[in-house]
């Protein structure tokens, strides 16, 4: 019996309308447009209104992905939401999306892998499809503006809000997920974390006063890890796939910092024409980032059946993940 091959049937994304520019940030903290552009490549990011939560953006992205895939919500077997800024600790944001879509047949759960969330989600989704679930919805969503301290210039210039979704299902042999490589190193967990609000340090007046409900990041440590792991993981996944970087049409890296993207690409010898970058317009949208880039490429008609794509990301955990995927369903 031949093994089922899993792939992406359709993608979609959603971002808030409100734009926060570098000039806006200049009014909020001691920073400059020049510093932010030269150190990160970011020009603007999207920020959710106070009445918009992760599940709202996730739902909007999911609806677009379902239309693109030609799948009705009632056909979904499983919904996986990758996020580190869920609506609430529980119920899972995936269950809120399940209800919003009216996906009555779907089981649903959340996955926490920081900015690697979308690639982790696709890997889990592919395993589920191979295991017999025929329609799996994978969403990466984060509203990091809710856990960002807008008086801390070292973090507040970096992040933006957004969501991206992919409907996964069986595809023809030779299409879909060709290879993936996931990993973690929890020893670096405190390089990027949210101190309070969990069972280690429950929310209290003291934690709020100490601003422990905002994310903390050791930027330099994450930067060094990122440049190393982006190229190492890319090399490993290409080897697993039995491919060379010249075979890849689009490298879709996690959009955290243009310097990280360019440094990793230079190490790998990847040309700009094969590299997709949108961090200038969205900042770091965490679990949504790679899916958002993928969905934008699709929307612009720049993905063609048979194109090989390589997605690679890193994030809180610390985690990383890369995947080679052949776009399209092929002849099923
Ligand atoms: O998805 C995973 C999430 N995280 C990341 O991917 C982040 C990875 N790290 C980075 O992208 C970079 O480390 C940052 C962009 C966060 C920082 O860039 P850097 O080149 O590593 O700068 P730095 O932290 O070494 O800071 C250099 C200087 C410092 O001043 P002094 O000590 O040299 O006087 C900072 O205080 O820049 C200062 N600085 C700023 N200045 C103006 C830090 N943030 C700002 C700012 N505006 N927003």
CSV table of N, CA, C and O and ligand atoms in Angstrom, one decimal, residues 30-32 35-36 39-40 115 153-154 157-159 192 217 219-220 222-223 254 256-257 259-260 284 314-315, ligand 1:
chain,number,residue,atom,x,y,z
A,30,UNK,N,12.2,56.2,23.0
A,30,UNK,CA,13.4,56.8,22.4
A,30,UNK,C,14.0,55.9,21.4
A,30,UNK,O,14.8,55.0,21.6
A,31,UNK,N,13.5,56.2,20.2
A,31,UNK,CA,14.0,55.4,19.0
A,31,UNK,C,14.0,56.2,17.8
A,31,UNK,O,13.6,57.4,17.9
A,32,UNK,N,14.4,55.7,16.7
A,32,UNK,CA,14.3,56.4,15.4
A,32,UNK,C,14.0,55.5,14.3
A,32,UNK,O,14.3,54.3,14.3
A,35,UNK,N,17.1,53.8,13.1
A,35,UNK,CA,17.6,52.7,13.9
A,35,UNK,C,16.8,51.5,13.6
A,35,UNK,O,17.3,50.4,13.3
A,36,UNK,N,15.5,51.6,13.6
A,36,UNK,CA,14.6,50.4,13.4
A,36,UNK,C,14.8,49.8,12.0
A,36,UNK,O,15.0,48.6,11.8
A,39,UNK,N,18.5,48.3,11.8
A,39,UNK,CA,18.7,47.1,12.7
A,39,UNK,C,17.7,46.0,12.5
A,39,UNK,O,18.0,44.8,12.9
A,40,UNK,N,16.6,46.3,11.8
A,40,UNK,CA,15.6,45.2,11.7
A,40,UNK,C,14.9,45.1,10.3
A,40,UNK,O,14.4,44.1,10.0
A,115,UNK,N,7.5,31.4,17.3
A,115,UNK,CA,7.4,31.8,15.8
A,115,UNK,C,7.6,30.6,14.9
A,115,UNK,O,7.5,30.7,13.7
A,153,UNK,N,11.8,49.9,24.3
A,153,UNK,CA,12.1,50.1,22.9
A,153,UNK,C,12.8,48.9,22.3
A,153,UNK,O,12.9,48.7,21.1
A,154,UNK,N,13.4,48.0,23.2
A,154,UNK,CA,14.1,46.9,22.7
A,154,UNK,C,13.2,45.8,22.1
A,154,UNK,O,13.6,44.9,21.4
A,157,UNK,N,9.4,47.7,19.1
A,157,UNK,CA,9.5,48.1,17.6
A,157,UNK,C,9.4,46.8,16.7
A,157,UNK,O,9.3,47.0,15.5
A,158,UNK,N,9.5,45.6,17.3
A,158,UNK,CA,9.7,44.4,16.5
A,158,UNK,C,8.4,43.8,16.1
A,158,UNK,O,8.3,43.2,15.0
A,159,UNK,N,7.4,43.8,16.9
A,159,UNK,CA,6.3,42.8,16.7
A,159,UNK,C,5.0,43.5,16.1
A,159,UNK,O,4.7,44.6,16.3
A,192,UNK,N,13.5,34.1,25.6
A,192,UNK,CA,12.3,34.8,25.1
A,192,UNK,C,11.1,34.1,25.8
A,192,UNK,O,10.7,33.0,25.5
A,217,UNK,N,12.8,39.5,26.3
A,217,UNK,CA,13.6,38.9,25.2
A,217,UNK,C,15.1,39.3,25.4
A,217,UNK,O,15.4,40.5,25.6
A,219,UNK,N,17.6,39.9,23.1
A,219,UNK,CA,17.6,40.0,21.6
A,219,UNK,C,18.9,39.4,21.0
A,219,UNK,O,18.8,38.7,20.0
A,220,UNK,N,20.1,39.7,21.6
A,220,UNK,CA,21.3,39.3,21.0
A,220,UNK,C,21.4,37.7,21.0
A,220,UNK,O,21.9,37.2,20.1
A,222,UNK,N,19.0,35.6,21.0
A,222,UNK,CA,18.0,35.0,20.0
A,222,UNK,C,18.6,35.2,18.6
A,222,UNK,O,18.5,34.4,17.8
A,223,UNK,N,19.2,36.4,18.4
A,223,UNK,CA,19.8,36.7,17.1
A,223,UNK,C,20.8,35.7,16.7
A,223,UNK,O,20.8,35.1,15.6
A,254,UNK,N,11.1,32.8,8.4
A,254,UNK,CA,10.4,33.5,9.5
A,254,UNK,C,10.9,35.0,9.4
A,254,UNK,O,12.0,35.3,9.3
A,256,UNK,N,11.5,37.9,11.1
A,256,UNK,CA,11.8,38.5,12.4
A,256,UNK,C,12.6,39.7,12.3
A,256,UNK,O,12.4,40.8,12.9
A,257,UNK,N,13.6,39.6,11.4
A,257,UNK,CA,14.6,40.7,11.2
A,257,UNK,C,15.3,40.5,9.9
A,257,UNK,O,15.8,39.4,9.6
A,259,UNK,N,18.0,41.4,8.9
A,259,UNK,CA,19.5,41.0,9.0
A,259,UNK,C,19.6,39.5,9.3
A,259,UNK,O,20.6,38.9,8.8
A,260,UNK,N,18.7,39.0,10.0
A,260,UNK,CA,18.8,37.5,10.3
A,260,UNK,C,18.5,36.8,8.9
A,260,UNK,O,19.2,35.8,8.6
A,284,UNK,N,7.4,41.4,13.0
A,284,UNK,CA,7.5,40.0,13.4
A,284,UNK,C,6.1,39.6,13.9
A,284,UNK,O,5.7,39.9,15.0
A,314,UNK,N,12.2,29.9,13.5
A,314,UNK,CA,12.8,29.7,14.8
A,314,UNK,C,11.9,30.6,15.8
A,314,UNK,O,11.3,31.5,15.4
A,315,UNK,N,12.0,30.2,17.1
A,315,UNK,CA,11.2,31.1,18.0
A,315,UNK,C,11.3,30.6,19.4
A,315,UNK,O,12.2,29.8,19.8
B,1,LIG,O1,10.9,35.5,16.4
B,1,LIG,C1,11.9,35.5,17.4
B,1,LIG,C2,11.8,36.8,18.1
B,1,LIG,N1,13.0,37.5,18.3
B,1,LIG,C3,13.9,37.9,17.4
B,1,LIG,O2,14.0,37.4,16.3
B,1,LIG,C4,14.9,38.9,17.8
B,1,LIG,C5,16.3,38.6,17.4
B,1,LIG,N2,17.1,39.8,17.8
B,1,LIG,C6,17.2,40.9,17.0
B,1,LIG,O3,16.5,41.0,16.0
B,1,LIG,C7,18.1,42.0,17.5
B,1,LIG,O4,18.9,41.5,18.5
B,1,LIG,C8,17.4,43.3,17.9
B,1,LIG,C9,16.8,44.0,16.7
B,1,LIG,C10,16.4,43.0,19.0
B,1,LIG,C11,18.4,44.3,18.5
B,1,LIG,O5,19.4,44.5,17.6
B,1,LIG,P1,20.9,44.5,18.0
B,1,LIG,O6,21.7,44.9,16.8
B,1,LIG,O7,21.2,43.1,18.6
B,1,LIG,O8,21.0,45.6,19.1
B,1,LIG,P2,21.4,45.5,20.6
B,1,LIG,O9,20.4,44.8,21.4
B,1,LIG,O10,22.9,45.0,20.7
B,1,LIG,O11,21.4,47.0,21.0
B,1,LIG,C12,22.3,48.0,20.4
B,1,LIG,C13,22.0,49.4,21.0
B,1,LIG,C14,21.9,49.4,22.5
B,1,LIG,O12,22.4,50.6,22.9
B,1,LIG,P3,23.9,50.6,23.6
B,1,LIG,O13,23.9,49.7,24.7
B,1,LIG,O14,24.8,50.2,22.5
B,1,LIG,O15,24.0,52.1,23.9
B,1,LIG,C15,20.4,49.4,22.7
B,1,LIG,O16,20.0,50.0,23.9
B,1,LIG,O17,20.7,49.8,20.5
B,1,LIG,C16,19.9,50.2,21.5
B,1,LIG,N3,18.5,50.0,21.2
B,1,LIG,C17,17.8,50.9,20.5
B,1,LIG,N4,18.1,52.1,20.1
B,1,LIG,C18,17.1,52.7,19.4
B,1,LIG,C19,17.8,48.9,21.4
B,1,LIG,N5,16.6,49.0,20.9
B,1,LIG,C20,16.5,50.3,20.3
B,1,LIG,C21,15.6,51.0,19.6
B,1,LIG,N6,15.9,52.2,19.2
B,1,LIG,N7,14.3,50.5,19.4
